PDB file of C-alpha atoms in Angstrom:
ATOM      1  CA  UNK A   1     108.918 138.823 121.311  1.00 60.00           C
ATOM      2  CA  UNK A   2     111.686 136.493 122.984  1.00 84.00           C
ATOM      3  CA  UNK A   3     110.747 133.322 123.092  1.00 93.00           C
ATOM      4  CA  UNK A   4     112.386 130.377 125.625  1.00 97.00           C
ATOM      5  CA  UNK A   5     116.116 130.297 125.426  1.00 97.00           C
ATOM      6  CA  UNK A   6     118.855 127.595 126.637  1.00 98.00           C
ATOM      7  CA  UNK A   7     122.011 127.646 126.951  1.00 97.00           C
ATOM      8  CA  UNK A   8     124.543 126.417 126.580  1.00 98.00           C
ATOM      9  CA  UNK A   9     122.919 124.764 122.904  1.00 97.00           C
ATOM     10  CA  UNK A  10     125.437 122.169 122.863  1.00 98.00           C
ATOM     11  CA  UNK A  11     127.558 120.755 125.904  1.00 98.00           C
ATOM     12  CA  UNK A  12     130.312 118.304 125.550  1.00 98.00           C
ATOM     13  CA  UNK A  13     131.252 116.854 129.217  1.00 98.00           C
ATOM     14  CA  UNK A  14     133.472 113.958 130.377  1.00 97.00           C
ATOM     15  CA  UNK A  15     131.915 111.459 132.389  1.00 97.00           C
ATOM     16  CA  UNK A  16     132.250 112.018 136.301  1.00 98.00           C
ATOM     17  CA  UNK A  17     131.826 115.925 135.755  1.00 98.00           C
ATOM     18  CA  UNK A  18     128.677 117.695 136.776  1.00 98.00           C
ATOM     19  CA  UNK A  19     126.810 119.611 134.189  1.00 98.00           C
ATOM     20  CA  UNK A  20     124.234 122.888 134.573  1.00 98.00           C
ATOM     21  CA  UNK A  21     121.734 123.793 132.067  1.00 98.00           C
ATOM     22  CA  UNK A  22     120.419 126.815 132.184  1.00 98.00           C
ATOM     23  CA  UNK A  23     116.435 127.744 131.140  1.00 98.00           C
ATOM     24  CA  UNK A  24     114.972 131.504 130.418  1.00 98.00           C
ATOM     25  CA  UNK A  25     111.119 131.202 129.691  1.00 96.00           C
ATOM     26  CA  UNK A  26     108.968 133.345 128.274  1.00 95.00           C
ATOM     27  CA  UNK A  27     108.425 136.293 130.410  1.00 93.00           C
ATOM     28  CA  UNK A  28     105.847 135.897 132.647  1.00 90.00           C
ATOM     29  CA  UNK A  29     104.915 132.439 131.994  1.00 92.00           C
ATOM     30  CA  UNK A  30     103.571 130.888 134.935  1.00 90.00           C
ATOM     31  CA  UNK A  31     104.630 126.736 134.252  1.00 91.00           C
ATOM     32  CA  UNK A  32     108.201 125.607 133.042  1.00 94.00           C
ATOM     33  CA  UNK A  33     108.697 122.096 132.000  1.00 95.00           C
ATOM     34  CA  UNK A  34     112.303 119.941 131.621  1.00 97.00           C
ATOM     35  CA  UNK A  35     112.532 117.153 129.276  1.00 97.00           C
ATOM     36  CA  UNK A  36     114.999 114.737 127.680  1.00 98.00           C
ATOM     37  CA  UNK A  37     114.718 113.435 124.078  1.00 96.00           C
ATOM     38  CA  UNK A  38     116.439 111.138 121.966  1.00 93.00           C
ATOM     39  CA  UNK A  39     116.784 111.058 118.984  1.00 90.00           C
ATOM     40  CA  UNK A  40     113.491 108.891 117.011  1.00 89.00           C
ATOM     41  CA  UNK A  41     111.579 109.497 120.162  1.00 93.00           C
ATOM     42  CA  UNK A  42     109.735 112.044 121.383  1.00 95.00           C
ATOM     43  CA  UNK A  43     110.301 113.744 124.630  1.00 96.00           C
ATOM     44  CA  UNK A  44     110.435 112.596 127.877  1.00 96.00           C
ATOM     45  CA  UNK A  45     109.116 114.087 130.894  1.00 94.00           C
ATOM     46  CA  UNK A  46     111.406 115.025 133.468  1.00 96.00           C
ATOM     47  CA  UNK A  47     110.530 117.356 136.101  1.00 95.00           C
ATOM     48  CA  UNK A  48     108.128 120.844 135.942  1.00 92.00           C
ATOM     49  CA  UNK A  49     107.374 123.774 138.120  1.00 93.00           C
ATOM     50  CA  UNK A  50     104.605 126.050 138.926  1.00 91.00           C
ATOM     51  CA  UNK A  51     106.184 129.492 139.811  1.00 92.00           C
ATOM     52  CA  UNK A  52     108.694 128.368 141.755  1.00 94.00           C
ATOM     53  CA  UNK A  53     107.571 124.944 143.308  1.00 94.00           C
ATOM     54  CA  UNK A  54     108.485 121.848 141.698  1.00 94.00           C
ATOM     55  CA  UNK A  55     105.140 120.147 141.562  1.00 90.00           C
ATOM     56  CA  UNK A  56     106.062 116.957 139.813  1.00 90.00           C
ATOM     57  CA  UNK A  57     109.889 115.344 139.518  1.00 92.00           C
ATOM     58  CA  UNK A  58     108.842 111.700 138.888  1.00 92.00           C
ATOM     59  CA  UNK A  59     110.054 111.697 135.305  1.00 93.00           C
ATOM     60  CA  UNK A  60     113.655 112.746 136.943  1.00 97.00           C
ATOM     61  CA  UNK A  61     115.606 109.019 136.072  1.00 96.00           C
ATOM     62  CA  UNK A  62     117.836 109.274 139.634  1.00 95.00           C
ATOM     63  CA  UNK A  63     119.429 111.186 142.509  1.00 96.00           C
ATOM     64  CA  UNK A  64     122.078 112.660 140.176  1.00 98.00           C
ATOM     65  CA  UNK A  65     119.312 114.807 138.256  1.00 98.00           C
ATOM     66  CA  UNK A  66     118.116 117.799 140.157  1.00 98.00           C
ATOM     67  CA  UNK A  67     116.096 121.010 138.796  1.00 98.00           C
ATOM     68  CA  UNK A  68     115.446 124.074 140.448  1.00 97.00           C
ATOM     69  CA  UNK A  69     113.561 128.198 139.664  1.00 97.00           C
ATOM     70  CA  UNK A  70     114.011 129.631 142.297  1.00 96.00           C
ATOM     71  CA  UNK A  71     112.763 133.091 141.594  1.00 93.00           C
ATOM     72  CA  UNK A  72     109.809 131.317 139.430  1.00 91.00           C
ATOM     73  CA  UNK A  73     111.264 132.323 136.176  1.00 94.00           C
ATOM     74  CA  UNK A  74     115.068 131.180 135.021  1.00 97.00           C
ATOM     75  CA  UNK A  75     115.997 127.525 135.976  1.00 98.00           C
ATOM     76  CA  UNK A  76     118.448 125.362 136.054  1.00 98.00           C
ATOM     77  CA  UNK A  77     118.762 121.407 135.756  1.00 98.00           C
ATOM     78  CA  UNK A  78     121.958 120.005 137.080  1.00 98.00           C
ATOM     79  CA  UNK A  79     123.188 116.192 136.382  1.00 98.00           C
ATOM     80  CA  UNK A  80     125.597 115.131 138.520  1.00 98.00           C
ATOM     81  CA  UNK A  81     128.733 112.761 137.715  1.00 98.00           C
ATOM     82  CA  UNK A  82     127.502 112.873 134.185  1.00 98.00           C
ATOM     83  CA  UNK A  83     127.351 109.368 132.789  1.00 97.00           C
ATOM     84  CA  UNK A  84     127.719 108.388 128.764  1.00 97.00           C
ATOM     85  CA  UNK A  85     123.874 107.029 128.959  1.00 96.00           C
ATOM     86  CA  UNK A  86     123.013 111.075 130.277  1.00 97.00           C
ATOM     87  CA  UNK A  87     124.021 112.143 126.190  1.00 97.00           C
ATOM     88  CA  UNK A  88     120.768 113.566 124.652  1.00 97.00           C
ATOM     89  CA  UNK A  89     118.624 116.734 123.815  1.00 98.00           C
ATOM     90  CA  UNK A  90     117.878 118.617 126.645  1.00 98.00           C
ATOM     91  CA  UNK A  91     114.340 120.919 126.440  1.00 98.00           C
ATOM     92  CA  UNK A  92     112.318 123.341 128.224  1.00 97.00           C
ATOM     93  CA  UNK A  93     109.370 124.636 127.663  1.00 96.00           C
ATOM     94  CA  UNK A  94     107.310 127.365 128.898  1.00 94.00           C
ATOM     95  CA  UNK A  95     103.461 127.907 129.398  1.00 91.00           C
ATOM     96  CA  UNK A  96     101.485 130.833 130.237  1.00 86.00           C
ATOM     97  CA  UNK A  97      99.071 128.854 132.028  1.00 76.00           C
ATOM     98  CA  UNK A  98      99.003 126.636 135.797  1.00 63.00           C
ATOM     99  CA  UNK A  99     100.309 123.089 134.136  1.00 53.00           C
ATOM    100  CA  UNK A 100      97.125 120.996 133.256  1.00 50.00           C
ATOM    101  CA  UNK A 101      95.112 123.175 131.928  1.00 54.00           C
ATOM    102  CA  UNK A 102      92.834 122.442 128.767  1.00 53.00           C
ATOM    103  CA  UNK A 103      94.628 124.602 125.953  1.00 54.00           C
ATOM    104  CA  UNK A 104      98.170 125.481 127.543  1.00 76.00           C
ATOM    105  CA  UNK A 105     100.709 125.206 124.991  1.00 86.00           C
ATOM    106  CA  UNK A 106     103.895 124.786 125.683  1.00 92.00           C
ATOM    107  CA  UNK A 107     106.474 126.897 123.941  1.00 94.00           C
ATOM    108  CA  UNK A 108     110.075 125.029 123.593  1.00 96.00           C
ATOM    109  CA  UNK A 109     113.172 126.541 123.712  1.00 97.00           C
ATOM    110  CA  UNK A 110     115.973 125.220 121.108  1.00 97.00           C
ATOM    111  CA  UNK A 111     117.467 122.681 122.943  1.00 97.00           C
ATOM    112  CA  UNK A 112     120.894 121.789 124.750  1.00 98.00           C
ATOM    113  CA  UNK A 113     122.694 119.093 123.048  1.00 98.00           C
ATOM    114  CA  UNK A 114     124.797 117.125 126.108  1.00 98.00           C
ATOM    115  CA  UNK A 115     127.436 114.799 125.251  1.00 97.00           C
ATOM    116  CA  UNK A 116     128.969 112.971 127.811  1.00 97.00           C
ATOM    117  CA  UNK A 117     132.380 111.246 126.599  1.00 96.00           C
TER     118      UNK A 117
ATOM    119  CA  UNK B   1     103.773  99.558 126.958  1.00 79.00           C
ATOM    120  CA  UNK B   2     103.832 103.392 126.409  1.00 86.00           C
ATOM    121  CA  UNK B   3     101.713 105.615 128.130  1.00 92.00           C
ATOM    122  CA  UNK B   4     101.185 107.369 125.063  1.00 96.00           C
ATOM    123  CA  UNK B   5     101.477 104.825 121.862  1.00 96.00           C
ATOM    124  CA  UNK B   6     101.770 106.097 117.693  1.00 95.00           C
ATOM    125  CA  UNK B   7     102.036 104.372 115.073  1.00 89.00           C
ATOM    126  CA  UNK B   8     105.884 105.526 114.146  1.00 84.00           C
ATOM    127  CA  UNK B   9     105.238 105.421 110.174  1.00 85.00           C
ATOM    128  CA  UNK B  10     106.613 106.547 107.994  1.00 91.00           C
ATOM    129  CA  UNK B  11     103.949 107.536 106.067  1.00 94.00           C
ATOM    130  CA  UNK B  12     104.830 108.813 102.584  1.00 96.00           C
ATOM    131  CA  UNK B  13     102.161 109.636 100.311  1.00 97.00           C
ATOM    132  CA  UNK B  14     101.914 112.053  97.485  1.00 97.00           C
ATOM    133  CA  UNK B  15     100.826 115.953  97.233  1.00 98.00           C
ATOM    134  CA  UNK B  16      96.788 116.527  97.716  1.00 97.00           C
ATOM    135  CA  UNK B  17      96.661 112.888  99.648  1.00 97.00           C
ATOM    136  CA  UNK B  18      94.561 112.383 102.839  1.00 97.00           C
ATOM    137  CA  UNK B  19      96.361 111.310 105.899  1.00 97.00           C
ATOM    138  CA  UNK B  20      95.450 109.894 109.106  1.00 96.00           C
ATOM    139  CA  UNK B  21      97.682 109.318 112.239  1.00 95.00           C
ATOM    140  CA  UNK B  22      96.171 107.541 115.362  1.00 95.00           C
ATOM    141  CA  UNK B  23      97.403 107.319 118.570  1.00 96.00           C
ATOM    142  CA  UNK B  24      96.456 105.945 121.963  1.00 97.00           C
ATOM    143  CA  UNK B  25      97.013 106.789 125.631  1.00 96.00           C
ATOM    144  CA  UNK B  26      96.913 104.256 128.629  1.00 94.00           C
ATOM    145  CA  UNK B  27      96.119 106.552 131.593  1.00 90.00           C
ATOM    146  CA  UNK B  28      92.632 107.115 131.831  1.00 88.00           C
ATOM    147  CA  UNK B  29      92.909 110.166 134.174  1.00 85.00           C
ATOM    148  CA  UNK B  30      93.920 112.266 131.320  1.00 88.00           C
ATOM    149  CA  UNK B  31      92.795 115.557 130.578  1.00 86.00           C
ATOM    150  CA  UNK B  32      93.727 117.610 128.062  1.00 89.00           C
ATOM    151  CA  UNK B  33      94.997 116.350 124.529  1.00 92.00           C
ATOM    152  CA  UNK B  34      97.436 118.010 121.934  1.00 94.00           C
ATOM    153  CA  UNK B  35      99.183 117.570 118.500  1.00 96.00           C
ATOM    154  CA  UNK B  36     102.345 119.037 118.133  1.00 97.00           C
ATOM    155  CA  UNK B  37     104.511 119.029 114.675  1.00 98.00           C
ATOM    156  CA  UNK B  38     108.283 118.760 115.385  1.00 97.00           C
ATOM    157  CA  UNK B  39     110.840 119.326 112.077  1.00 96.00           C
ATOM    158  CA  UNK B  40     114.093 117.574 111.652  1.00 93.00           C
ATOM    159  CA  UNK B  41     116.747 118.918 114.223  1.00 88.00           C
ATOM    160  CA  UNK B  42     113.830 121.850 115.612  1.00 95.00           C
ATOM    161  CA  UNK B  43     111.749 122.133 118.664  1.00 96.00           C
ATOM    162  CA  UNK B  44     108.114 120.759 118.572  1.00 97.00           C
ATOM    163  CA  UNK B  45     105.860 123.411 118.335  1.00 96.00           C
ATOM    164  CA  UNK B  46     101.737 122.986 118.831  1.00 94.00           C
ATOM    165  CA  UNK B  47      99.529 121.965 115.919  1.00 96.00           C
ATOM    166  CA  UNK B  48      96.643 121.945 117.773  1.00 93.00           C
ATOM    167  CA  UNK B  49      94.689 121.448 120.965  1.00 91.00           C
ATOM    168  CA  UNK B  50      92.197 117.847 120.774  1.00 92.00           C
ATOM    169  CA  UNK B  51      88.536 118.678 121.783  1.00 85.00           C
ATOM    170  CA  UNK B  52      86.020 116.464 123.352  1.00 85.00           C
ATOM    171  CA  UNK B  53      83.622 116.946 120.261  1.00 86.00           C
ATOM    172  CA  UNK B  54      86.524 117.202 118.071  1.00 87.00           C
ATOM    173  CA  UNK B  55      87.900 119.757 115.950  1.00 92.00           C
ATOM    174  CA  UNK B  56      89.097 121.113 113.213  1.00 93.00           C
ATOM    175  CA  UNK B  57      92.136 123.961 111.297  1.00 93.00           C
ATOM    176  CA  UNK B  58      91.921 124.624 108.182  1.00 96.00           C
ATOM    177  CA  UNK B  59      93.135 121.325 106.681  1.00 97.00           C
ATOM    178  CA  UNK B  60      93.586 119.248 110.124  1.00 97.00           C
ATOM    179  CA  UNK B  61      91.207 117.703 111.781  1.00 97.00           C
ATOM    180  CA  UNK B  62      91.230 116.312 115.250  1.00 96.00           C
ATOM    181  CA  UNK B  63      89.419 113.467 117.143  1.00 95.00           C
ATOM    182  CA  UNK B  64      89.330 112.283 120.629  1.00 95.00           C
ATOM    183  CA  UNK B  65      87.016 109.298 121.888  1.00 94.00           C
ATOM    184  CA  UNK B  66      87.667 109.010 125.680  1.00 92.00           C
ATOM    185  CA  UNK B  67      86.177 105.628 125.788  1.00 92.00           C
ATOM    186  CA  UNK B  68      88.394 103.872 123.836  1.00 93.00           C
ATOM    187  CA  UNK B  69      91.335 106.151 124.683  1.00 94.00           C
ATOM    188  CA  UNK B  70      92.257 107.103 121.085  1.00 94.00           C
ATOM    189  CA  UNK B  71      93.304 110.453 119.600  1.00 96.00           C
ATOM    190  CA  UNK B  72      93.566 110.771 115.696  1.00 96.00           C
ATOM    191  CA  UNK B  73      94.702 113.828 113.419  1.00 97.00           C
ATOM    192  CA  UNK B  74      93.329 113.702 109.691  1.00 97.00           C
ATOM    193  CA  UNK B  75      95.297 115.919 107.282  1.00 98.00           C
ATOM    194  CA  UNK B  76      93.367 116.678 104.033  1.00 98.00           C
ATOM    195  CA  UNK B  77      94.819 117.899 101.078  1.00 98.00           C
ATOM    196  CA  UNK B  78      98.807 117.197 102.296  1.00 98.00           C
ATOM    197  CA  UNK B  79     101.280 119.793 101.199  1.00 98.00           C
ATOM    198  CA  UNK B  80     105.467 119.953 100.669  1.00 98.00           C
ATOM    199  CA  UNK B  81     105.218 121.630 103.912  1.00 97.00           C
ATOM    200  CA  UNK B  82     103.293 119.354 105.882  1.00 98.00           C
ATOM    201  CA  UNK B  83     106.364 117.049 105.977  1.00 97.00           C
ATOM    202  CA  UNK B  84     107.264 116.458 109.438  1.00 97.00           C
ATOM    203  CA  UNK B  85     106.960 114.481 112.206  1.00 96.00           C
ATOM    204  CA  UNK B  86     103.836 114.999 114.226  1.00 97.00           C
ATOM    205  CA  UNK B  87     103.670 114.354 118.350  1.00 97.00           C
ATOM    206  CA  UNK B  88     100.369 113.185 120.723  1.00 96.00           C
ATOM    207  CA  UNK B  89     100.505 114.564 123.719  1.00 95.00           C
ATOM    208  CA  UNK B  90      98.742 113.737 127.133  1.00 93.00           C
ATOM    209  CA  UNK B  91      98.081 115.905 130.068  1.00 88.00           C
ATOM    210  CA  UNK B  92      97.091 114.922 133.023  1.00 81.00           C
ATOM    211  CA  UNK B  93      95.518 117.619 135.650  1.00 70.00           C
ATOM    212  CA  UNK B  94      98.700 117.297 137.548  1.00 72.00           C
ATOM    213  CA  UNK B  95      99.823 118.701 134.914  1.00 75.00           C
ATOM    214  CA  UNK B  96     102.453 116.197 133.483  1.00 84.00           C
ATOM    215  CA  UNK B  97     102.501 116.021 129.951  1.00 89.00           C
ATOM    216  CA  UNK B  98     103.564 112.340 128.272  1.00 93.00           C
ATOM    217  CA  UNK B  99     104.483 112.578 124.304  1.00 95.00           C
ATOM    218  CA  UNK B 100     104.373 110.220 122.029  1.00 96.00           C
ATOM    219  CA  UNK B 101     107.192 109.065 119.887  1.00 95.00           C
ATOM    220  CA  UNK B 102     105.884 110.905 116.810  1.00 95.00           C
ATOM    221  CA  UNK B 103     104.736 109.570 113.631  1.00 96.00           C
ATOM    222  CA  UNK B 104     106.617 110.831 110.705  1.00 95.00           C
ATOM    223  CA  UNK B 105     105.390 112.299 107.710  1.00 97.00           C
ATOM    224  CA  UNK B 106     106.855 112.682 103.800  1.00 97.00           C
ATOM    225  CA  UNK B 107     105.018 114.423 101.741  1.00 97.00           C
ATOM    226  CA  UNK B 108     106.556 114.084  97.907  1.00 97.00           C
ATOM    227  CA  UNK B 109     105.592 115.842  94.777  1.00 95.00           C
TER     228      UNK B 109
END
């Protein structure tokens, strides 16, 4: 079956712009989880969602990072005035459980490469 | 400090060795536990899920001690394929989940 898809996979921006990346989870999964990794580290917490509310956004670094799923299933993280330090791997993942739960895995999609010139 | 600490290696050790990677979390309200394995330029994808009791897959074995707040992953019998480098993860029931860095692997003929 389909597994989590992003788009666009790579993203090259000039600073100032605003950015969109887009996130399709596995149908039906109930959690979707943003994070930011660079490379030699592993990743970074951002922001997830249960359904449709955003239950935890402390791992979002400032104002100009924003995530929404509205409809509890695509979503979208938008960075605005894109700055060179924004450049990294951008993942979602997916899990068919409420976030938290002993044994959820989370499924990753591929990845949007952002570079910010 | 990290939330979530590893030992970043690398470890490179020969076909058939034993392997063992540790890693320690700082937030004591933690929950659930996890290896992942990430490749070079892929996603990470799960290895495994950490049990209280500990547990073990075929040729991994996993170990969590609450008390001191350590989580290891014992590989027996390393293969070609086992090269890669391999994640700790932390969930808390709020469900955030804090990786580590990874610890990278090289397995060599």
């Amino acid at each position: 079956g389909a597994g989590v898809s992003q788009s666009p996979r790579y993203k090259v921006t000039k600073r100032g712009q605003d950015v969109a990346l887009r996130c399709d989870p596995i149908s039906g999964h109930v959690s979707l989880y943003w994070y930011r990794q660079a490379l030699g580290q592993g990743p970074e917490f951002l922001t997830y969602f249960n359904y449709e509310a955003q239950q935890d956004k402390s791992g979002l670094p400032n104002d100009r990072f924003s995530a929404e799923r509205p409809e509890g299933s695509i979503s979208t993280l938008t960075i605005q005035r894109t700055e060179q330090r924004d450049s990294a791997m951008y993942r979602c993942a997916s899990s068919s459980f409420t976030s938290g739960i002993m044994g959820d895995t989370q499924y990753f999609g591929p990845g949007t490469r952002l570079t910010v010139l | 400090r990290k939330e979530v600490e590893q030992d970043p290696g690398p470890f490179n050790v020969p076909e058939g060795a034993t392997v063992a990677f540790n890693c320690t979390y700082s937030n004591s309200a933690s929950q659930s536990f996890f290896w992942y394995r990430q490749d070079c330029r892929k996603e990470p994808k799960l290895l495994m899920s950490v049990y209280s009791s500990g547990n073990e897959d075929g040729r991994f074995t996993a170990q969590l001690n609450r008390a001191s707040q350590y989580i290891s992953l014992l590989i027996r019998d390393s293969k070609l394929s086992d090269s890669a480098t391999y994640l700790c993860v932390v969930n808390t029931n709020a469900g955030k989940s804090t990786f580590g860095d990874g610890t990278t692997l090289t397995v060599k003929p």
